[in-house]
Coordinates of C-alpha atoms and ligand atoms in Angstrom, one line a residue:
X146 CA 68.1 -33.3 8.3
X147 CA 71.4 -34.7 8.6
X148 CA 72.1 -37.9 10.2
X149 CA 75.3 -37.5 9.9
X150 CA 77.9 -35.9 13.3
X151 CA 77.4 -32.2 13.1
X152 CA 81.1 -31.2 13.7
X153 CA 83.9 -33.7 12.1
X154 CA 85.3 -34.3 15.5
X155 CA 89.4 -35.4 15.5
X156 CA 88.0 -37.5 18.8
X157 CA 91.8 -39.2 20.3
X158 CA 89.4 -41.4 21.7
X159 CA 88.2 -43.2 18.6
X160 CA 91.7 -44.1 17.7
X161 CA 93.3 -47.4 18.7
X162 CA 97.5 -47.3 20.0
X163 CA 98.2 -48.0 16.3
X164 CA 95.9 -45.0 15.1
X165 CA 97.4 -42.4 17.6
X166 CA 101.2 -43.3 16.4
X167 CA 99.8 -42.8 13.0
X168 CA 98.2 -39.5 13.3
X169 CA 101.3 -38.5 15.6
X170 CA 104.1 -39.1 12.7
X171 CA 102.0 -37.2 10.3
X172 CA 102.4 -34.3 13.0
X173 CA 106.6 -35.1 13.3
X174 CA 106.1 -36.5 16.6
X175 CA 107.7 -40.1 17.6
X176 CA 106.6 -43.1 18.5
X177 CA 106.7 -42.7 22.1
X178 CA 105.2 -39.3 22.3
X179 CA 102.0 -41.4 21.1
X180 CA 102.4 -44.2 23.3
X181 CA 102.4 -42.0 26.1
X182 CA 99.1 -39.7 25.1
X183 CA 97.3 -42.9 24.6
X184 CA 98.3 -43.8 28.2
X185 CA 96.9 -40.7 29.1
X186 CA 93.5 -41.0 27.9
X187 CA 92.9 -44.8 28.5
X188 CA 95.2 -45.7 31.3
X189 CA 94.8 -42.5 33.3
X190 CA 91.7 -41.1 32.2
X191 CA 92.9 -37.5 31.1
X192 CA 89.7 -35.7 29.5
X193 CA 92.1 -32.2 28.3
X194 CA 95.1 -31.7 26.9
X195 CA 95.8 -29.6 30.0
X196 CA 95.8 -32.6 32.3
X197 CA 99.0 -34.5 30.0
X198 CA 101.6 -32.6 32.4
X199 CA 104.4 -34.4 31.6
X200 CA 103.8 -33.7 27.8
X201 CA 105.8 -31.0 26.0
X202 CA 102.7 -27.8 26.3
X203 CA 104.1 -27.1 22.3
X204 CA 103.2 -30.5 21.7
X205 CA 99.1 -30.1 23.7
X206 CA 99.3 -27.3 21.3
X207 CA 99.9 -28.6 18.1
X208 CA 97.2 -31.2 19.1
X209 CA 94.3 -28.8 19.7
X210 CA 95.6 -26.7 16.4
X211 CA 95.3 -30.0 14.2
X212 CA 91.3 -30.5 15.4
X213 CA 92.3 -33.0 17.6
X214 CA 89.9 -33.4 20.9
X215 CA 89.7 -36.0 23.8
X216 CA 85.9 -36.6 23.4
X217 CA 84.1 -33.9 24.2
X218 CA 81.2 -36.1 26.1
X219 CA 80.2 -35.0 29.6
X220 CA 78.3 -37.7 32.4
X221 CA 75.4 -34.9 33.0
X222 CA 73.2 -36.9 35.0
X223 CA 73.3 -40.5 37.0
X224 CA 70.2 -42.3 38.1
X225 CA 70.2 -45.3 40.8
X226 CA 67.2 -48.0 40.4
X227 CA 66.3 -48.8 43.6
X228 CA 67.2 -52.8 42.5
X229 CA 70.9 -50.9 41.5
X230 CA 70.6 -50.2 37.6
X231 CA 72.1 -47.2 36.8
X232 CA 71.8 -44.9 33.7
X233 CA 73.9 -42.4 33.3
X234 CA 72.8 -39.4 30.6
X235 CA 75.4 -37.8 28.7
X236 CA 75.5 -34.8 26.5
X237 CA 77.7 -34.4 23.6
X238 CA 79.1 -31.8 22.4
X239 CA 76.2 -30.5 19.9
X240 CA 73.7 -30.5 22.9
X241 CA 72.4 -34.3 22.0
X242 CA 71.8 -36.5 25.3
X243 CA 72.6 -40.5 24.9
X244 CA 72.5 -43.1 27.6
X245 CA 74.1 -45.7 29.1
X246 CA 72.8 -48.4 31.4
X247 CA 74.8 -49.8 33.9
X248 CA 73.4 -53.6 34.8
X249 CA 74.2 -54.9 38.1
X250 CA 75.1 -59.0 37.6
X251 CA 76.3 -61.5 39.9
X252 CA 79.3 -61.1 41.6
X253 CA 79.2 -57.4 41.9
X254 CA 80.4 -57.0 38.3
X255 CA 78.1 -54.7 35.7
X256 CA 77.1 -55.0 32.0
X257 CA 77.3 -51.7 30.2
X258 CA 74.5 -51.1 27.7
X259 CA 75.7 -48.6 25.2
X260 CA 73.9 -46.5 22.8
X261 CA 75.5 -46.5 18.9
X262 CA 72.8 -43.8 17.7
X263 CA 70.8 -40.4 19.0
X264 CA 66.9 -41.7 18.4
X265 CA 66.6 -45.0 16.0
X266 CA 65.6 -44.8 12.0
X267 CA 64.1 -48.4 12.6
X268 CA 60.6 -47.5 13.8
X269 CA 60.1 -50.4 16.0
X270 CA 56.5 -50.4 17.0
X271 CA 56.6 -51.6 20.5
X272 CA 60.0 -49.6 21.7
X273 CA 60.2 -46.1 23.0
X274 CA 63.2 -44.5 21.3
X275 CA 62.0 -46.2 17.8
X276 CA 59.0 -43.4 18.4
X277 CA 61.8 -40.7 18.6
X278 CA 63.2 -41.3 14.9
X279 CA 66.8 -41.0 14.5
X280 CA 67.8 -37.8 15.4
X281 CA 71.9 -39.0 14.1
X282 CA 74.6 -41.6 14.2
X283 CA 77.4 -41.8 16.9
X284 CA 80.7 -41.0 16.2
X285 CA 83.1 -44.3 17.1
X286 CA 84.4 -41.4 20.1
X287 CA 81.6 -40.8 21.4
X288 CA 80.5 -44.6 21.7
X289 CA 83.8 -45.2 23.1
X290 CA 83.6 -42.4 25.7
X291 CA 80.3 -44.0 27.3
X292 CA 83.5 -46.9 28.0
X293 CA 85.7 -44.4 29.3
X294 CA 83.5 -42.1 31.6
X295 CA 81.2 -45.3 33.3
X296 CA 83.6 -46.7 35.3
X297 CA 84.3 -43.2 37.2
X298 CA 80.5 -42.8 38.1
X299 CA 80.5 -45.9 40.0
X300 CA 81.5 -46.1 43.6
X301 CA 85.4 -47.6 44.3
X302 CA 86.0 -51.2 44.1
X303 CA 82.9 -51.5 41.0
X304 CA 83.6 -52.8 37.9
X305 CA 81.9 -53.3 34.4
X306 CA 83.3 -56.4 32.4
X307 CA 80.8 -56.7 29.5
X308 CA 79.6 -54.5 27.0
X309 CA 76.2 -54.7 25.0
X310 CA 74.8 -52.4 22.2
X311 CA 71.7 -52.5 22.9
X312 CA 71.0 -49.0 24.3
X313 CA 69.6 -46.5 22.3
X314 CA 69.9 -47.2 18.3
X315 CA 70.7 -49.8 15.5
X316 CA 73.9 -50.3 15.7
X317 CA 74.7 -52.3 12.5
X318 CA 72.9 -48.9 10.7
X319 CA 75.7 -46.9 12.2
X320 CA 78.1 -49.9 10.9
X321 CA 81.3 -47.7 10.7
X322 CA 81.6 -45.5 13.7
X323 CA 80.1 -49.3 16.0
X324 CA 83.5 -51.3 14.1
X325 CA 85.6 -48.7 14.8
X326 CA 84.1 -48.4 18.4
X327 CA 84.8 -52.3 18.9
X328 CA 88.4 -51.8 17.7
X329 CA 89.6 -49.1 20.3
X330 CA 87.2 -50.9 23.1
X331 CA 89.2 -54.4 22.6
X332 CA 92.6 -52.9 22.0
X333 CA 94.4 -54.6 24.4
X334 CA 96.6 -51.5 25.1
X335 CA 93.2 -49.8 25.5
X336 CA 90.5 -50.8 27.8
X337 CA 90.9 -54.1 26.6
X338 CA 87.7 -56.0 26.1
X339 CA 88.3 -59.2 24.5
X340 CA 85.5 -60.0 22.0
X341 CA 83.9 -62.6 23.5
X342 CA 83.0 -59.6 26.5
X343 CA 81.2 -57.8 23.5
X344 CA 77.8 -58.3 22.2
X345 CA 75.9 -56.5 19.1
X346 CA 72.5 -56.9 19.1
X347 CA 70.5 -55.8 15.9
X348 CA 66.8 -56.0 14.3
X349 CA 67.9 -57.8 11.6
X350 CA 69.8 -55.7 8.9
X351 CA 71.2 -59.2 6.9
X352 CA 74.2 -57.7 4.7
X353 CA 75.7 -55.6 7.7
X354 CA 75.6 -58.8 9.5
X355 CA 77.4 -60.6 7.1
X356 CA 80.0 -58.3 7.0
X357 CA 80.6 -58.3 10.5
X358 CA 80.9 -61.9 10.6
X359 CA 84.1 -61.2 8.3
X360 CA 85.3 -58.2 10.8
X361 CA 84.8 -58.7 14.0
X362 CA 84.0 -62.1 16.1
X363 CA 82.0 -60.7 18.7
X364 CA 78.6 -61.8 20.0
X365 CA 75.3 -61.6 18.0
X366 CA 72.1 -61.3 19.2
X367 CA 69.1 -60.7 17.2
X368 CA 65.7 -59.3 17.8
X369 CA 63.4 -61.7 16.8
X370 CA 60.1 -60.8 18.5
X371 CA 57.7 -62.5 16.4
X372 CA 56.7 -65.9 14.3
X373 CA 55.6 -64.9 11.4
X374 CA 56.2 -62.1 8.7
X375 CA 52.9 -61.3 9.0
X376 CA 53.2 -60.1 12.8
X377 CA 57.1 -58.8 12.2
X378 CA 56.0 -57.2 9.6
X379 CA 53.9 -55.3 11.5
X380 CA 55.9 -54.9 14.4
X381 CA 59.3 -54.1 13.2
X382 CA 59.4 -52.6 9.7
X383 CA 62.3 -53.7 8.8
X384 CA 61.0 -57.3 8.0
X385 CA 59.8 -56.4 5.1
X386 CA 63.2 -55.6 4.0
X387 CA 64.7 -58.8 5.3
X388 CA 61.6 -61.1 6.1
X389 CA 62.2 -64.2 8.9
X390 CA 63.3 -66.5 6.1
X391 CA 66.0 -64.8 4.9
X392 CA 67.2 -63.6 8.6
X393 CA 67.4 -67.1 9.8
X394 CA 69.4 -68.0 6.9
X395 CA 71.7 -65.4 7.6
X396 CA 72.7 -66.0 10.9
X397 CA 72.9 -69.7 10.2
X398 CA 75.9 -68.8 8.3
X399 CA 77.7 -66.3 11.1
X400 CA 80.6 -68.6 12.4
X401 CA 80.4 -68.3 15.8
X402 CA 83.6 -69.6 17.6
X403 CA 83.1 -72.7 19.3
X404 CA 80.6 -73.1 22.6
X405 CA 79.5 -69.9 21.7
X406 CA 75.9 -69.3 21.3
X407 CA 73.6 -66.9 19.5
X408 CA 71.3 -65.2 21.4
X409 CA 67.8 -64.2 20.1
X410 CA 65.7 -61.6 21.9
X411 CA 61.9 -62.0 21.7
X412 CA 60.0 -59.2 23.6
X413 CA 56.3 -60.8 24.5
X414 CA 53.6 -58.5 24.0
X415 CA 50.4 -59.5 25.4
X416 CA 48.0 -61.0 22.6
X417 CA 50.3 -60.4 20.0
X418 CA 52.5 -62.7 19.9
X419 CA 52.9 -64.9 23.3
X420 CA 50.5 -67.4 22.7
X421 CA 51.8 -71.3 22.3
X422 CA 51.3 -71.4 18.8
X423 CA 54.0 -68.3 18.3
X424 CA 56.4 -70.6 20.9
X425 CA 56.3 -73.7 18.8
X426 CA 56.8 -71.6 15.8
X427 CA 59.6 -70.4 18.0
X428 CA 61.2 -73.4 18.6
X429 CA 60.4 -74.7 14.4
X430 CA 62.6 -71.6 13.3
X431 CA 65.9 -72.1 15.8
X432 CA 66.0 -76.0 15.2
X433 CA 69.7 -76.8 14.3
X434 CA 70.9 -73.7 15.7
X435 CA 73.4 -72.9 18.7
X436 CA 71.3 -70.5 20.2
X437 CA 69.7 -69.4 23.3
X438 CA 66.4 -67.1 23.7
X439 CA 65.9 -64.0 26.0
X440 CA 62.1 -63.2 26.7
X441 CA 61.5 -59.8 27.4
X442 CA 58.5 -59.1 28.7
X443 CA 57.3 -55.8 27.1
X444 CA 58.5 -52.6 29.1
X445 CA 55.3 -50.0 29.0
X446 CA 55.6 -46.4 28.2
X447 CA 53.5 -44.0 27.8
X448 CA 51.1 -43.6 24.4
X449 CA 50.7 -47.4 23.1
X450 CA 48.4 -49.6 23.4
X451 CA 50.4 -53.0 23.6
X452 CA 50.2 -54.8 26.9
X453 CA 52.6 -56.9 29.3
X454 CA 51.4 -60.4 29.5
X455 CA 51.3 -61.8 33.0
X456 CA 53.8 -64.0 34.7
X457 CA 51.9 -67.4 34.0
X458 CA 51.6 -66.3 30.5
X459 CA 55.9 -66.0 30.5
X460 CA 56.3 -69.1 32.2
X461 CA 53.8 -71.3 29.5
X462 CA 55.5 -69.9 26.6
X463 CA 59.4 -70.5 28.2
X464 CA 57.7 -74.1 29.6
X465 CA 57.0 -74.7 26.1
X466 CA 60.5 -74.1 24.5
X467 CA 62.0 -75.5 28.1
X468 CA 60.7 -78.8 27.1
X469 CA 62.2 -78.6 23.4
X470 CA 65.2 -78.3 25.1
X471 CA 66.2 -74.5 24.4
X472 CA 68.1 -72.4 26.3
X473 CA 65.8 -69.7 27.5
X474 CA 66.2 -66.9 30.1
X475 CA 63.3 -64.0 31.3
X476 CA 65.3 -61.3 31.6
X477 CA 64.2 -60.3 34.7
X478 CA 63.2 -56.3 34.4
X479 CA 65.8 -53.9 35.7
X480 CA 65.6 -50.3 36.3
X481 CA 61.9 -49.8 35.3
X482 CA 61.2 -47.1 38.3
X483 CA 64.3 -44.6 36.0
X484 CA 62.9 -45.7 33.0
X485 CA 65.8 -47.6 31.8
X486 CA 64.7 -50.9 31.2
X487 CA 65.0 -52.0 27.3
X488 CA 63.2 -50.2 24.9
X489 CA 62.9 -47.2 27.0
X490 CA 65.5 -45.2 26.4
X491 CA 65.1 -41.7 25.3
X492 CA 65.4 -38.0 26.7
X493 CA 61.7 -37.7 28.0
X494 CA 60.3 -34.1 26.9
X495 CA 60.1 -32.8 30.2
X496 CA 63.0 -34.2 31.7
X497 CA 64.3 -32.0 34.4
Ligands
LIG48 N1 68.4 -51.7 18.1 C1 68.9 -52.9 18.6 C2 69.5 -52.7 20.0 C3 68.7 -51.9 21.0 S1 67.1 -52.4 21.4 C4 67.9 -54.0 18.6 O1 66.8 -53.8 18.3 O2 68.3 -55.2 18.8 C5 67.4 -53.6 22.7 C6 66.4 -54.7 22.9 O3 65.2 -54.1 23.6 C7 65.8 -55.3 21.6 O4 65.9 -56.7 21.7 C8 64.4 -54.8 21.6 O5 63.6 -55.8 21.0 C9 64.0 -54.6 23.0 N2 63.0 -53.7 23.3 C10 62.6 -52.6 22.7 N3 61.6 -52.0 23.2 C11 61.2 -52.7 24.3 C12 60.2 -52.6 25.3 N4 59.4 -51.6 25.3 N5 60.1 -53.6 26.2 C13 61.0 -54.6 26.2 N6 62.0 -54.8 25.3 C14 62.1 -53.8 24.4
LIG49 FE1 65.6 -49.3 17.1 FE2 66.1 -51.5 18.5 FE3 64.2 -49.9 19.3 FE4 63.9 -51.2 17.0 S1 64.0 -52.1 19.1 S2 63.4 -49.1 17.3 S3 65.9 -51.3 16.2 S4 66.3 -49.4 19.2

């Protein structure tokens, strides 16, 4: 099967200002006729050609003639945790369903957790939608249009001012369609993220994330979740591409700007690898690095046998990298009760 898009989409939304104007002039149309579709779509939200009413209908037209589409993504279904998570469920236009999760933070502003792939190729053991293979990539519209369709699901006066890709998929396996997402999604004349608002987080594919590094300066964060090649291995498969060593070394070399840190993501799984050996291992393997570590405790779903360690096993293991003076967080579980806390994203079979 084909990982690939089914259906080449001409998406307007994957294209930055400088894009549209580009694929405008090859269609005879000026500079300004661009300027003002691309104000249409980001500024005033148009989802049709229809809804442009201002521009000429032979122009809408000649659009819809050339291939061209606004995104063809539809918000299908919105969920509310009762601690205020939200994930919305989109379908796109071959009948695929993503997800987005909407993260309440402090100060009534939300992170947006974006998906980059349908399923995952990764095979993660410990992570629902690594059980659902990858099903296909994103195209860079239909990343962006998670962007453009949140805000609207949320009541007035709601904002989001981060985005994460850490929904469903690898993003750095979908390298393309994800660069091309963070172009539109920190144009400035578009919805304007600057890159410091923007985090990638990946399992650990090292060449794509040297040549991000190069590309775009936006936030790493990696998904460690183990000590030792021997457990990694075993938990996420691709270690044995790109064992601990050699992942390490690799993001010792991403420049990150100054004050910024890297964040690593380490998911405890009861017994396997939360004891205090695994956190002074932990600690051994950042030394010398700017970087700050996100326990997760494991998320259940249904059909594995891996267990959530209990709260005093959290707090020894972040006492014991507390006291080497890391910069840890738990992330505190949200949105569990619509499973939509990390790792379990995924159309369930018998979702209604
Ligand atoms: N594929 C990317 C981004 C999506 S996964 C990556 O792996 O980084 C986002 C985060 O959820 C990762 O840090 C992953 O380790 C974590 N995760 C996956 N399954 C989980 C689960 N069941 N419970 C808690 N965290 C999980
Ligand atoms: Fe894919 Fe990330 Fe899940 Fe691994 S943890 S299977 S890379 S989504």
């Amino acid at each position: 099967m084909s990982i690939r898009p089914p259906t080449p989409e001409r998406s307007l939304t994957e294209m930055s200002r400088e894009d549209l104007r580009a694929a405008l002039l090859a269609l005879g149309e000026p500079r300004y006729r661009a300027d003002q579709i691309h104000k249409w779509i980001f500024a005033r939200g148009a989802r049709s050609f229809d809804a442009m009413t201002d521009a000429p209908k032979a122009l809408r037209r000649k659009l819809e003639e050339a291939g061209y589409t606004i995104g063809r993504a539809v918000v299908e279904k919105v969920r509310e945790s009762i601690d205020g998570t939200r994930k919305l469920q989109f379908r796109l236009s071959d009948g695929a369903a993503i997800e987005s999760v909407l993260i309440p933070m402090p100060g009534g502003v939300f992170t947006q957790c974006l998906s980059s792939q349908v399923g995952c190729a990764m095979d993660c053991k410990f992570c629902y939608t690594g059980t659902l293979g990858l099903s296909r990539h994103l195209t860079a519209g239909e990343i962006v249009d998670q962007v453009l369709l949140a805000p609207g699901t949320l009541p007035a006066g709601m904002r989001i001012d981060h985005v994460v890709y850490m929904g469903m998929g690898e993003p750095l396996h979908n390298f393309d369609a994800v660069l091309q997402s963070i172009q539109v999604i920190c144009d400035p004349e578009g919805p304007g993220y600057s890159h410091k608002r923007v985090t990638i987080s990946t399992s650990g594919l090292v060449p794509q994330i040297d040549r991000l590094a190069e590309i775009a300066p936006v936030n790493l964060a990696i998904s460690l979740n183990a000590t030792t090649d021997e457990v990694r291995d075993r938990l996420m498969p691709v270690n044995k591409r790109y064992p601990l060593a050699e992942l390490i070394e690799c993001v010792r070399r991403y420049p990150l700007p100054p004050r910024r840190k890297l964040t690593f993501e380490y998911v405890l799984l009861g017994g396997v690898n939360d004891s205090d050996d695994d956190a002074r291992r932990l600690v051994k393997l950042l030394r010398g690095l700017s970087a700050r570590v996100n326990l997760i405790p494991w998320n259940p779903f249904d059909g594995t046998a891996y267990a959530r360690p209990d709260d005093e096993r959290v707090r020894a293991f972040q006492r014991i990298l507390l006291d080497r003076n890391l910069t840890v967080t738990v992330r505190v579980t949200k949105g569990l009760d619509i499973d939509a806390a990390c790792g379990q994203l995924g159309e369930r079979p018998d979702a209604a």
